GROMACS .gro file of C-alpha atoms in nm:
model
  483
    1MET     CA    1   0.000   0.000   0.000
    2HIS     CA    2   0.133   0.344  -0.093
    3SER     CA    3   0.125   0.638   0.149
    4ILE     CA    4  -0.148   0.890   0.081
    5ILE     CA    5  -0.103   1.257   0.162
    6HIS     CA    6  -0.400   1.419   0.338
    7LYS     CA    7  -0.490   1.768   0.450
    8ALA     CA    8  -0.404   1.810   0.817
    9ASP     CA    9  -0.674   1.899   1.069
   10GLU     CA   10  -0.662   1.983   1.439
   11SER     CA   11  -0.692   1.622   1.551
   12SER     CA   12  -0.405   1.504   1.331
   13LEU     CA   13  -0.168   1.744   1.510
   14ASN     CA   14  -0.212   1.553   1.837
   15GLY     CA   15  -0.036   1.246   1.700
   16HIS     CA   16   0.313   1.182   1.565
   17LEU     CA   17   0.466   1.506   1.436
   18ILE     CA   18   0.732   1.639   1.203
   19ILE     CA   19   0.819   2.002   1.273
   20LEU     CA   20   1.003   2.191   1.000
   21GLY     CA   21   1.182   2.507   1.101
   22SER     CA   22   1.509   2.695   1.101
   23LEU     CA   23   1.784   2.760   1.352
   24ASN     CA   24   1.592   3.069   1.468
   25SER     CA   25   1.256   2.898   1.514
   26ASP     CA   26   1.075   2.924   1.848
   27TRP     CA   27   1.033   2.559   1.949
   28SER     CA   28   0.861   2.647   2.279
   29LYS     CA   29   0.522   2.689   2.108
   30PHE     CA   30   0.503   2.322   2.011
   31ASP     CA   31   0.402   2.179   2.351
   32LEU     CA   32   0.749   2.044   2.429
   33SER     CA   33   0.882   2.003   2.780
   34ALA     CA   34   1.170   2.208   2.922
   35ASN     CA   35   1.398   1.905   2.903
   36GLU     CA   36   1.300   1.849   2.540
   37LEU     CA   37   1.365   2.213   2.453
   38ALA     CA   38   1.705   2.193   2.620
   39PHE     CA   39   1.776   1.874   2.425
   40ILE     CA   40   1.688   2.047   2.095
   41LYS     CA   41   1.906   2.346   2.181
   42LEU     CA   42   2.203   2.124   2.261
   43LYS     CA   43   2.169   1.924   1.941
   44LEU     CA   44   2.143   2.240   1.729
   45GLU     CA   45   2.449   2.389   1.898
   46ASN     CA   46   2.637   2.070   1.804
   47GLY     CA   47   2.540   2.118   1.441
   48GLN     CA   48   2.271   1.849   1.424
   49LYS     CA   49   1.977   1.952   1.206
   50SER     CA   50   1.763   1.637   1.235
   51ILE     CA   51   1.645   1.561   1.588
   52GLU     CA   52   1.421   1.280   1.707
   53ILE     CA   53   1.222   1.296   2.032
   54ASN     CA   54   1.046   0.988   2.165
   55GLN     CA   55   0.763   1.095   2.395
   56TYR     CA   56   0.654   0.731   2.430
   57SER     CA   57   0.299   0.814   2.327
   58ARG     CA   58   0.426   0.976   2.007
   59TYR     CA   59   0.736   1.065   1.810
   60VAL     CA   60   0.836   1.422   1.727
   61PHE     CA   61   1.087   1.478   1.448
   62ILE     CA   62   1.254   1.819   1.436
   63GLU     CA   63   1.406   1.925   1.102
   64CYS     CA   64   1.603   2.249   1.076
   65PHE     CA   65   1.676   2.400   0.736
   66GLU     CA   66   1.899   2.685   0.626
   67ASN     CA   67   1.806   2.900   0.327
   68ASN     CA   68   2.161   2.963   0.211
   69ASP     CA   69   2.140   2.702  -0.065
   70GLU     CA   70   1.984   2.740  -0.409
   71GLN     CA   71   1.611   2.671  -0.385
   72PHE     CA   72   1.621   2.345  -0.581
   73ILE     CA   73   1.899   2.217  -0.353
   74LEU     CA   74   1.689   2.308  -0.049
   75PHE     CA   75   1.388   2.122  -0.191
   76GLU     CA   76   1.597   1.813  -0.259
   77ASP     CA   77   1.737   1.823   0.095
   78ALA     CA   78   1.377   1.826   0.220
   79ARG     CA   79   1.290   1.520   0.009
   80LYS     CA   80   1.593   1.333   0.140
   81ARG     CA   81   1.504   1.418   0.499
   82GLY     CA   82   1.153   1.293   0.431
   83ALA     CA   83   1.296   0.963   0.308
   84SER     CA   84   1.499   0.928   0.625
   85ILE     CA   85   1.192   0.997   0.843
   86THR     CA   86   0.992   0.736   0.650
   87ARG     CA   87   1.246   0.469   0.742
   88LYS     CA   88   1.230   0.574   1.108
   89CYS     CA   89   0.849   0.568   1.101
   90ASN     CA   90   0.841   0.217   0.962
   91GLN     CA   91   1.094   0.096   1.216
   92ALA     CA   92   0.879   0.244   1.496
   93ALA     CA   93   0.549   0.119   1.345
   94VAL     CA   94   0.417   0.475   1.299
   95ASP     CA   95   0.119   0.460   1.063
   96ASP     CA   96  -0.003   0.823   1.066
   97ILE     CA   97   0.208   1.139   1.095
   98SER     CA   98   0.153   1.512   1.048
   99ILE     CA   99   0.387   1.785   0.929
  100ILE     CA  100   0.397   2.133   1.083
  101ASP     CA  101   0.587   2.378   0.863
  102VAL     CA  102   0.715   2.709   1.000
  103THR     CA  103   0.978   2.759   0.729
  104GLU     CA  104   0.954   3.035   0.471
  105SER     CA  105   0.982   2.795   0.176
  106CYS     CA  106   0.676   2.569   0.220
  107LEU     CA  107   0.902   2.267   0.262
  108SER     CA  108   0.625   2.037   0.386
  109ILE     CA  109   0.536   1.958   0.024
  110TYR     CA  110   0.886   1.829  -0.048
  111VAL     CA  111   0.927   1.643   0.281
  112ALA     CA  112   0.594   1.469   0.219
  113GLU     CA  113   0.696   1.390  -0.139
  114GLY     CA  114   1.022   1.231  -0.026
  115MET     CA  115   0.836   1.035   0.243
  116ALA     CA  116   0.574   0.895   0.006
  117LEU     CA  117   0.829   0.801  -0.260
  118ALA     CA  118   1.056   0.637  -0.003
  119ASN     CA  119   0.762   0.437   0.134
  120TYR     CA  120   0.717   0.253  -0.198
  121GLN     CA  121   0.726  -0.128  -0.198
  122PHE     CA  122   0.694  -0.389  -0.470
  123LEU     CA  123   0.564  -0.693  -0.281
  124LYS     CA  124   0.355  -0.866  -0.545
  125TYR     CA  125   0.561  -1.186  -0.561
  126PHE     CA  126   0.617  -1.244  -0.188
  127THR     CA  127   0.403  -1.527  -0.047
  128GLU     CA  128   0.362  -1.335   0.281
  129SER     CA  129   0.341  -0.984   0.140
  130GLU     CA  130   0.107  -0.851   0.411
  131SER     CA  131   0.363  -0.913   0.683
  132LYS     CA  132   0.621  -0.715   0.486
  133GLN     CA  133   0.408  -0.405   0.431
  134ASN     CA  134   0.537  -0.077   0.566
  135ALA     CA  135   0.357   0.066   0.868
  136LEU     CA  136   0.330   0.422   0.736
  137LYS     CA  137  -0.002   0.482   0.562
  138THR     CA  138  -0.094   0.850   0.602
  139ILE     CA  139   0.098   1.178   0.584
  140ASN     CA  140  -0.091   1.493   0.683
  141ILE     CA  141   0.012   1.839   0.564
  142ASP     CA  142  -0.147   2.181   0.593
  143ASN     CA  143  -0.172   2.306   0.238
  144GLU     CA  144  -0.421   2.394  -0.035
  145ASP     CA  145  -0.641   2.114  -0.166
  146ALA     CA  146  -0.511   2.163  -0.523
  147VAL     CA  147  -0.151   2.130  -0.410
  148ILE     CA  148  -0.227   1.809  -0.221
  149ARG     CA  149  -0.422   1.672  -0.519
  150ASN     CA  150  -0.135   1.742  -0.757
  151LEU     CA  151   0.118   1.593  -0.516
  152ASN     CA  152  -0.081   1.272  -0.476
  153ALA     CA  153  -0.128   1.253  -0.853
  154VAL     CA  154   0.239   1.283  -0.943
  155ILE     CA  155   0.341   1.040  -0.670
  156ALA     CA  156   0.083   0.788  -0.796
  157GLY     CA  157   0.213   0.826  -1.152
  158THR     CA  158   0.572   0.776  -1.039
  159LEU     CA  159   0.484   0.466  -0.837
  160HIS     CA  160   0.284   0.316  -1.123
  161ALA     CA  161   0.591   0.363  -1.344
  162ARG     CA  162   0.806   0.191  -1.081
  163ASP     CA  163   0.563  -0.101  -1.067
  164PHE     CA  164   0.582  -0.151  -1.444
  165VAL     CA  165   0.962  -0.146  -1.447
  166ASN     CA  166   0.985  -0.388  -1.155
  167GLU     CA  167   0.757  -0.645  -1.321
  168PRO     CA  168   0.946  -0.940  -1.473
  169LEU     CA  169   0.901  -1.060  -1.831
  170SER     CA  170   0.731  -1.372  -1.694
  171TYR     CA  171   0.437  -1.140  -1.636
  172LEU     CA  172   0.489  -0.820  -1.834
  173THR     CA  173   0.500  -0.928  -2.197
  174ALA     CA  174   0.411  -0.672  -2.464
  175LEU     CA  175   0.052  -0.799  -2.473
  176GLN     CA  176   0.018  -0.789  -2.094
  177PHE     CA  177   0.172  -0.442  -2.083
  178SER     CA  178  -0.100  -0.322  -2.319
  179GLU     CA  179  -0.370  -0.484  -2.105
  180ASP     CA  180  -0.234  -0.316  -1.795
  181ILE     CA  181  -0.217   0.022  -1.970
  182LEU     CA  182  -0.582  -0.020  -2.074
  183THR     CA  183  -0.680  -0.096  -1.714
  184LEU     CA  184  -0.489   0.202  -1.577
  185GLY     CA  185  -0.636   0.431  -1.842
  186GLU     CA  186  -0.988   0.333  -1.743
  187ALA     CA  187  -0.906   0.386  -1.375
  188THR     CA  188  -0.740   0.725  -1.408
  189GLY     CA  189  -0.904   0.892  -1.706
  190PHE     CA  190  -0.702   0.863  -2.027
  191GLU     CA  191  -0.798   0.676  -2.343
  192VAL     CA  192  -0.595   0.384  -2.479
  193ASP     CA  193  -0.594   0.238  -2.828
  194VAL     CA  194  -0.385  -0.076  -2.877
  195LEU     CA  195  -0.263  -0.153  -3.229
  196HIS     CA  196  -0.179  -0.520  -3.283
  197LYS     CA  197   0.052  -0.690  -3.531
  198LYS     CA  198  -0.169  -0.672  -3.841
  199GLN     CA  199  -0.227  -0.301  -3.784
  200ILE     CA  200   0.146  -0.250  -3.723
  201GLU     CA  201   0.220  -0.432  -4.049
  202ALA     CA  202  -0.034  -0.215  -4.232
  203LEU     CA  203   0.152   0.093  -4.105
  204ASN     CA  204   0.484  -0.053  -4.232
  205MET     CA  205   0.653  -0.010  -3.896
  206GLY     CA  206   0.965  -0.191  -4.013
  207GLY     CA  207   1.173  -0.113  -3.704
  208LEU     CA  208   0.922  -0.252  -3.454
  209LEU     CA  209   0.851  -0.555  -3.672
  210ALA     CA  210   1.220  -0.632  -3.723
  211VAL     CA  211   1.299  -0.625  -3.352
  212ASN     CA  212   0.997  -0.845  -3.283
  213LYS     CA  213   1.099  -1.118  -3.531
  214GLY     CA  214   1.282  -1.323  -3.268
  215ALA     CA  215   1.023  -1.267  -2.994
  216LEU     CA  216   0.786  -1.524  -2.848
  217GLU     CA  217   0.486  -1.289  -2.863
  218PRO     CA  218   0.367  -1.032  -3.118
  219PRO     CA  219   0.435  -0.660  -3.070
  220THR     CA  220   0.187  -0.390  -2.975
  221PHE     CA  221   0.176  -0.020  -3.046
  222ASN     CA  222  -0.007   0.172  -2.777
  223VAL     CA  223  -0.168   0.513  -2.823
  224LEU     CA  224  -0.259   0.692  -2.499
  225THR     CA  225  -0.468   1.009  -2.524
  226TYR     CA  226  -0.558   1.265  -2.261
  227ASN     CA  227  -0.755   1.555  -2.405
  228PRO     CA  228  -0.987   1.721  -2.154
  229ASP     CA  229  -1.243   1.978  -2.270
  230ALA     CA  230  -1.044   2.251  -2.098
  231SER     CA  231  -0.716   2.177  -2.279
  232LYS     CA  232  -0.505   2.489  -2.323
  233ASN     CA  233  -0.304   2.360  -2.622
  234SER     CA  234  -0.467   2.318  -2.962
  235LYS     CA  235  -0.175   2.104  -3.085
  236PRO     CA  236  -0.093   1.806  -2.863
  237ILE     CA  237   0.228   1.740  -2.678
  238VAL     CA  238   0.336   1.389  -2.775
  239LEU     CA  239   0.537   1.163  -2.543
  240VAL     CA  240   0.715   0.860  -2.687
  241GLY     CA  241   0.841   0.578  -2.464
  242LYS     CA  242   1.069   0.288  -2.547
  243GLY     CA  243   0.882  -0.032  -2.459
  244ILE     CA  244   1.134  -0.315  -2.491
  245VAL     CA  245   0.986  -0.537  -2.220
  246TYR     CA  246   1.303  -0.747  -2.214
  247ASP     CA  247   1.630  -0.709  -2.404
  248THR     CA  248   1.873  -0.996  -2.460
  249GLY     CA  249   2.051  -0.796  -2.729
  250GLY     CA  250   1.903  -1.024  -2.992
  251LEU     CA  251   2.160  -1.210  -3.204
  252SER     CA  252   2.415  -0.951  -3.086
  253LEU     CA  253   2.373  -1.113  -2.746
  254LYS     CA  254   2.479  -0.885  -2.462
  255PRO     CA  255   2.844  -0.975  -2.396
  256THR     CA  256   2.902  -0.814  -2.056
  257LEU     CA  257   2.884  -1.032  -1.744
  258ASN     CA  258   2.544  -1.002  -1.568
  259SER     CA  259   2.433  -0.739  -1.819
  260MET     CA  260   2.097  -0.908  -1.877
  261ASP     CA  261   2.010  -0.933  -1.509
  262MET     CA  262   1.815  -0.606  -1.509
  263MET     CA  263   1.701  -0.592  -1.871
  264LYS     CA  264   1.338  -0.608  -1.765
  265CYS     CA  265   1.396  -0.234  -1.712
  266ASP     CA  266   1.440  -0.166  -2.085
  267MET     CA  267   1.080  -0.047  -2.100
  268GLY     CA  268   1.153   0.224  -1.842
  269GLY     CA  269   1.081   0.497  -2.097
  270ALA     CA  270   0.740   0.348  -2.174
  271ALA     CA  271   0.667   0.316  -1.801
  272SER     CA  272   0.749   0.684  -1.753
  273VAL     CA  273   0.512   0.784  -2.034
  274VAL     CA  274   0.231   0.580  -1.875
  275GLY     CA  275   0.311   0.735  -1.537
  276ILE     CA  276   0.296   1.087  -1.681
  277LEU     CA  277  -0.044   1.024  -1.843
  278CYS     CA  278  -0.169   0.877  -1.515
  279ALA     CA  279  -0.045   1.178  -1.317
  280ILE     CA  280  -0.190   1.451  -1.539
  281ALA     CA  281  -0.523   1.267  -1.568
  282LYS     CA  282  -0.549   1.224  -1.191
  283ALA     CA  283  -0.464   1.590  -1.138
  284GLU     CA  284  -0.695   1.697  -1.422
  285ILE     CA  285  -0.427   1.917  -1.574
  286PRO     CA  286  -0.578   2.100  -1.876
  287VAL     CA  287  -0.330   1.987  -2.141
  288HIS     CA  288  -0.373   1.772  -2.451
  289VAL     CA  289  -0.114   1.495  -2.433
  290VAL     CA  290  -0.065   1.184  -2.647
  291GLY     CA  291   0.158   0.893  -2.544
  292LEU     CA  292   0.304   0.652  -2.800
  293ILE     CA  293   0.453   0.322  -2.683
  294PRO     CA  294   0.599   0.060  -2.921
  295ALA     CA  295   0.629  -0.264  -2.721
  296THR     CA  296   0.810  -0.591  -2.785
  297GLU     CA  297   1.084  -0.810  -2.646
  298ASN     CA  298   1.422  -0.842  -2.820
  299ARG     CA  299   1.526  -1.209  -2.842
  300PRO     CA  300   1.759  -1.419  -3.058
  301GLY     CA  301   1.474  -1.643  -3.180
  302LEU     CA  302   1.490  -1.856  -3.495
  303SER     CA  303   1.355  -1.574  -3.713
  304ALA     CA  304   1.547  -1.296  -3.541
  305TYR     CA  305   1.679  -1.007  -3.746
  306ALA     CA  306   2.054  -1.024  -3.792
  307PRO     CA  307   2.356  -0.791  -3.816
  308GLY     CA  308   2.392  -0.700  -4.182
  309ASP     CA  309   2.018  -0.695  -4.248
  310VAL     CA  310   1.864  -0.391  -4.418
  311ILE     CA  311   1.519  -0.294  -4.295
  312GLN     CA  312   1.273  -0.033  -4.417
  313MET     CA  313   1.128   0.199  -4.156
  314MET     CA  314   0.775   0.340  -4.146
  315ASP     CA  315   0.883   0.658  -4.327
  316GLY     CA  316   1.059   0.461  -4.601
  317THR     CA  317   1.414   0.512  -4.471
  318SER     CA  318   1.639   0.209  -4.524
  319VAL     CA  319   1.855   0.112  -4.227
  320GLU     CA  320   2.154  -0.120  -4.220
  321VAL     CA  321   2.155  -0.314  -3.894
  322LEU     CA  322   2.507  -0.339  -3.755
  323ASN     CA  323   2.408  -0.451  -3.407
  324THR     CA  324   2.075  -0.599  -3.298
  325ASP     CA  325   2.135  -0.466  -2.946
  326ALA     CA  326   2.080  -0.116  -3.083
  327GLU     CA  327   1.714  -0.204  -3.114
  328GLY     CA  328   1.554   0.069  -2.905
  329ARG     CA  329   1.622   0.338  -3.163
  330LEU     CA  330   1.454   0.123  -3.430
  331VAL     CA  331   1.122   0.093  -3.246
  332MET     CA  332   1.141   0.455  -3.131
  333ALA     CA  333   1.200   0.577  -3.487
  334ASP     CA  334   0.871   0.429  -3.605
  335ALA     CA  335   0.690   0.590  -3.312
  336LEU     CA  336   0.850   0.927  -3.390
  337THR     CA  337   0.731   0.891  -3.749
  338TYR     CA  338   0.380   0.807  -3.628
  339ALA     CA  339   0.387   1.124  -3.414
  340LYS     CA  340   0.391   1.337  -3.731
  341LYS     CA  341   0.022   1.266  -3.787
  342TYR     CA  342  -0.064   1.483  -3.484
  343ASN     CA  343   0.114   1.798  -3.611
  344PRO     CA  344   0.242   1.821  -3.253
  345GLU     CA  345   0.342   2.131  -3.065
  346LEU     CA  346   0.624   1.934  -2.904
  347VAL     CA  347   0.748   1.573  -2.893
  348VAL     CA  348   0.947   1.439  -2.599
  349ASP     CA  349   1.081   1.085  -2.592
  350PHE     CA  350   1.202   0.876  -2.300
  351ALA     CA  351   1.428   0.575  -2.350
  352THR     CA  352   1.680   0.359  -2.169
  353LEU     CA  353   1.874   0.391  -2.491
  354THR     CA  354   2.251   0.372  -2.446
  355GLY     CA  355   2.523   0.253  -2.215
  356ALA     CA  356   2.711   0.560  -2.334
  357ALA     CA  357   2.465   0.780  -2.143
  358VAL     CA  358   2.541   0.587  -1.824
  359ARG     CA  359   2.914   0.619  -1.881
  360ALA     CA  360   2.876   0.991  -1.948
  361ILE     CA  361   2.687   1.101  -1.635
  362GLY     CA  362   2.602   0.788  -1.434
  363LYS     CA  363   2.278   0.767  -1.238
  364TYR     CA  364   2.272   1.136  -1.150
  365GLY     CA  365   2.067   1.279  -1.434
  366ILE     CA  366   1.904   1.245  -1.774
  367VAL     CA  367   2.105   1.284  -2.094
  368ALA     CA  368   1.915   1.535  -2.310
  369MET     CA  369   1.936   1.666  -2.665
  370GLY     CA  370   1.701   1.785  -2.935
  371THR     CA  371   1.563   2.059  -3.155
  372VAL     CA  372   1.312   2.243  -2.937
  373GLY     CA  373   1.487   2.577  -2.924
  374SER     CA  374   1.622   2.761  -2.623
  375GLU     CA  375   1.292   2.875  -2.470
  376VAL     CA  376   1.135   2.529  -2.436
  377GLU     CA  377   1.469   2.370  -2.346
  378ASN     CA  378   1.514   2.622  -2.064
  379GLU     CA  379   1.168   2.540  -1.929
  380LEU     CA  380   1.249   2.169  -1.935
  381LEU     CA  381   1.582   2.237  -1.763
  382LYS     CA  382   1.397   2.434  -1.493
  383SER     CA  383   1.154   2.146  -1.435
  384GLY     CA  384   1.448   1.907  -1.418
  385LYS     CA  385   1.603   2.122  -1.147
  386ALA     CA  386   1.277   2.172  -0.957
  387THR     CA  387   1.223   1.796  -0.928
  388TYR     CA  388   1.593   1.707  -0.910
  389GLU     CA  389   1.554   1.497  -1.224
  390ARG     CA  390   1.828   1.703  -1.378
  391LEU     CA  391   1.897   1.727  -1.750
  392ALA     CA  392   2.248   1.709  -1.890
  393ALA     CA  393   2.227   1.878  -2.231
  394MET     CA  394   2.459   1.725  -2.490
  395PRO     CA  395   2.605   1.901  -2.795
  396PHE     CA  396   2.400   1.807  -3.100
  397TRP     CA  397   2.620   1.918  -3.387
  398ASP     CA  398   2.549   1.811  -3.745
  399GLU     CA  399   2.882   1.630  -3.768
  400TYR     CA  400   2.748   1.353  -3.543
  401ALA     CA  401   2.493   1.260  -3.811
  402GLU     CA  402   2.777   1.192  -4.055
  403LEU     CA  403   2.881   0.900  -3.833
  404LEU     CA  404   2.556   0.715  -3.918
  405LYS     CA  405   2.602   0.705  -4.295
  406SER     CA  406   2.589   0.353  -4.437
  407ASP     CA  407   2.763   0.212  -4.744
  408ILE     CA  408   2.453   0.020  -4.853
  409ALA     CA  409   2.152   0.201  -4.702
  410ASP     CA  410   2.029   0.545  -4.597
  411LEU     CA  411   2.145   0.498  -4.238
  412LYS     CA  412   2.315   0.246  -4.014
  413ASN     CA  413   2.178   0.182  -3.668
  414LEU     CA  414   2.508   0.222  -3.484
  415GLY     CA  415   2.783   0.481  -3.482
  416PRO     CA  416   3.135   0.450  -3.335
  417ALA     CA  417   3.200   0.398  -2.965
  418GLU     CA  418   3.266   0.768  -2.909
  419ALA     CA  419   2.963   0.984  -2.822
  420GLY     CA  420   2.727   0.689  -2.856
  421GLN     CA  421   2.451   0.867  -2.667
  422ILE     CA  422   2.462   1.153  -2.919
  423THR     CA  423   2.475   0.943  -3.235
  424ALA     CA  424   2.175   0.748  -3.101
  425GLY     CA  425   1.994   1.080  -3.065
  426LYS     CA  426   2.098   1.179  -3.417
  427PHE     CA  427   1.949   0.854  -3.549
  428LEU     CA  428   1.617   0.944  -3.386
  429GLU     CA  429   1.633   1.303  -3.512
  430HIS     CA  430   1.622   1.174  -3.872
  431PHE     CA  431   1.261   1.066  -3.814
  432THR     CA  432   1.137   1.399  -3.674
  433ASP     CA  433   1.011   1.717  -3.843
  434TYR     CA  434   0.875   1.896  -3.533
  435PRO     CA  435   1.016   2.047  -3.211
  436TRP     CA  436   1.160   1.745  -3.033
  437MET     CA  437   1.354   1.655  -2.720
  438HIS     CA  438   1.522   1.321  -2.651
  439PHE     CA  439   1.579   1.199  -2.296
  440ASP     CA  440   1.813   0.904  -2.249
  441ILE     CA  441   1.725   0.775  -1.901
  442ALA     CA  442   1.951   0.468  -1.904
  443GLY     CA  443   2.142   0.586  -1.596
  444PRO     CA  444   1.869   0.675  -1.344
  445ALA     CA  445   1.583   0.446  -1.461
  446PHE     CA  446   1.688   0.141  -1.258
  447LEU     CA  447   1.912   0.142  -0.949
  448SER     CA  448   2.108  -0.138  -0.786
  449HIS     CA  449   2.091   0.031  -0.443
  450ASP     CA  450   1.858   0.271  -0.262
  451ASP     CA  451   1.936   0.639  -0.317
  452HIS     CA  452   1.728   0.818  -0.052
  453TYR     CA  453   1.374   0.825  -0.198
  454ARG     CA  454   1.486   0.670  -0.527
  455LEU     CA  455   1.476   0.307  -0.428
  456LYS     CA  456   1.648  -0.001  -0.560
  457GLY     CA  457   1.484  -0.114  -0.883
  458GLY     CA  458   1.265   0.103  -1.103
  459THR     CA  459   1.264   0.473  -1.014
  460GLY     CA  460   0.991   0.616  -1.239
  461VAL     CA  461   1.237   0.886  -1.350
  462GLY     CA  462   1.091   1.151  -1.576
  463VAL     CA  463   0.737   1.144  -1.440
  464ARG     CA  464   0.787   1.419  -1.184
  465MET     CA  465   0.993   1.637  -1.417
  466MET     CA  466   0.743   1.618  -1.702
  467PHE     CA  467   0.446   1.667  -1.468
  468ASP     CA  468   0.608   1.986  -1.340
  469PHE     CA  469   0.667   2.106  -1.697
  470LEU     CA  470   0.311   2.033  -1.810
  471LEU     CA  471   0.156   2.183  -1.496
  472LYS     CA  472   0.352   2.505  -1.541
  473LYS     CA  473   0.273   2.512  -1.912
  474SER     CA  474  -0.101   2.482  -1.848
  475THR     CA  475  -0.082   2.763  -1.594
  476ILE     CA  476   0.109   2.994  -1.829
  477SER     CA  477  -0.127   2.916  -2.119
  478ALA     CA  478  -0.430   2.990  -1.903
  479ARG     CA  479  -0.280   3.320  -1.793
  480ASP     CA  480  -0.172   3.453  -2.132
  481GLY     CA  481  -0.443   3.289  -2.345
  482SER     CA  482  -0.191   3.120  -2.576
  483ASN     CA  483  -0.232   2.785  -2.750
   0.00000   0.00000   0.00000
């Protein structure tokens, strides 16, 4: 069960408490004893900013913040402190806790966010899952109803994305993924249209069909639509997510030791797109958004496509396949071509695309590149900072495209080892004719160890950043009357 954030009332403040303040806060007004106040003073003098008081009948957590950091650093510190408090709550069997915020930065939102994200569990396959459930169920904050609604919505979207990534192939095949997206769409308020193999063949999606040739099950192409009556944008924003539900590398079998152990995460981009649609639908954000998810597994089956093959993409481009483990860009390219039918305002894609992105910046951010122009890119960068899903913008010079020229076809699907994350982006760019941004989330999409509120396994990266961007965009559009 996931924590749910509620609006605090008078009764909730009599239970377990988190008090957010600064070094200059007056702690005496919080019904603490003289000994407890002396204890807080001593700890603060010793430089401790997180203080725990056990009153036996309840716990009180004191968190002191300083405003000398950049705002986005302060917000991230609050999320991390929330994650730490969640672990303490679960150890102490605290099921309901309230946050009192006397800071100047409304940090309760970020503490609660970190708490809820850190309280996530994926227990589906444990035989005694109930006994393993976290104690913490409710977090109470004093804030506007709309803020709490949006916070619950984006957390739900992020956790749904984590669930999808954590599911094994033994359950989450391409067909099952589509069924689960349909179910979630019905539950949260976005429409889903699933295209099956015959429809995919009719569209000549040569990249998706080629990758699927060695698979045990047919592919799907999923179209998710959220278009409320109050939408502020006349042209949709299209999100594309890589949906390789499992990646062996195909006939170019992954050579690195243990490299397939976590390849159930290769649909992390698709999971993020589903999570974003879920979040904006739950929050009823007035934006028209379309999600496109090509889904298949990549296996070395008897009919598998092979290095040296030439395939024809949906837009007619011929591609020489040099490595079948560079499959994500092939399925994404067809989806990017399909996106043209919407005459989109903006297209953003999410993909666990390259090991080069991981080598470039590790787990600490999202590799980004594209053609959106400085204004939109700056807004995306701001949302990345605000949610601490930071974007590392890569150079995107024309010379990188030269590295994808083939001797026997229009393109080859693999460039040299150098700048592999950029040449992969250049491959995708070939299939676009609209403002477009590419996010390679290979580093942060799946973690081998907990990182505060980003837990081991699927992280749902990209959901919070894109939700922030779309929320701000809808607000700006409403204010200035633009489309």
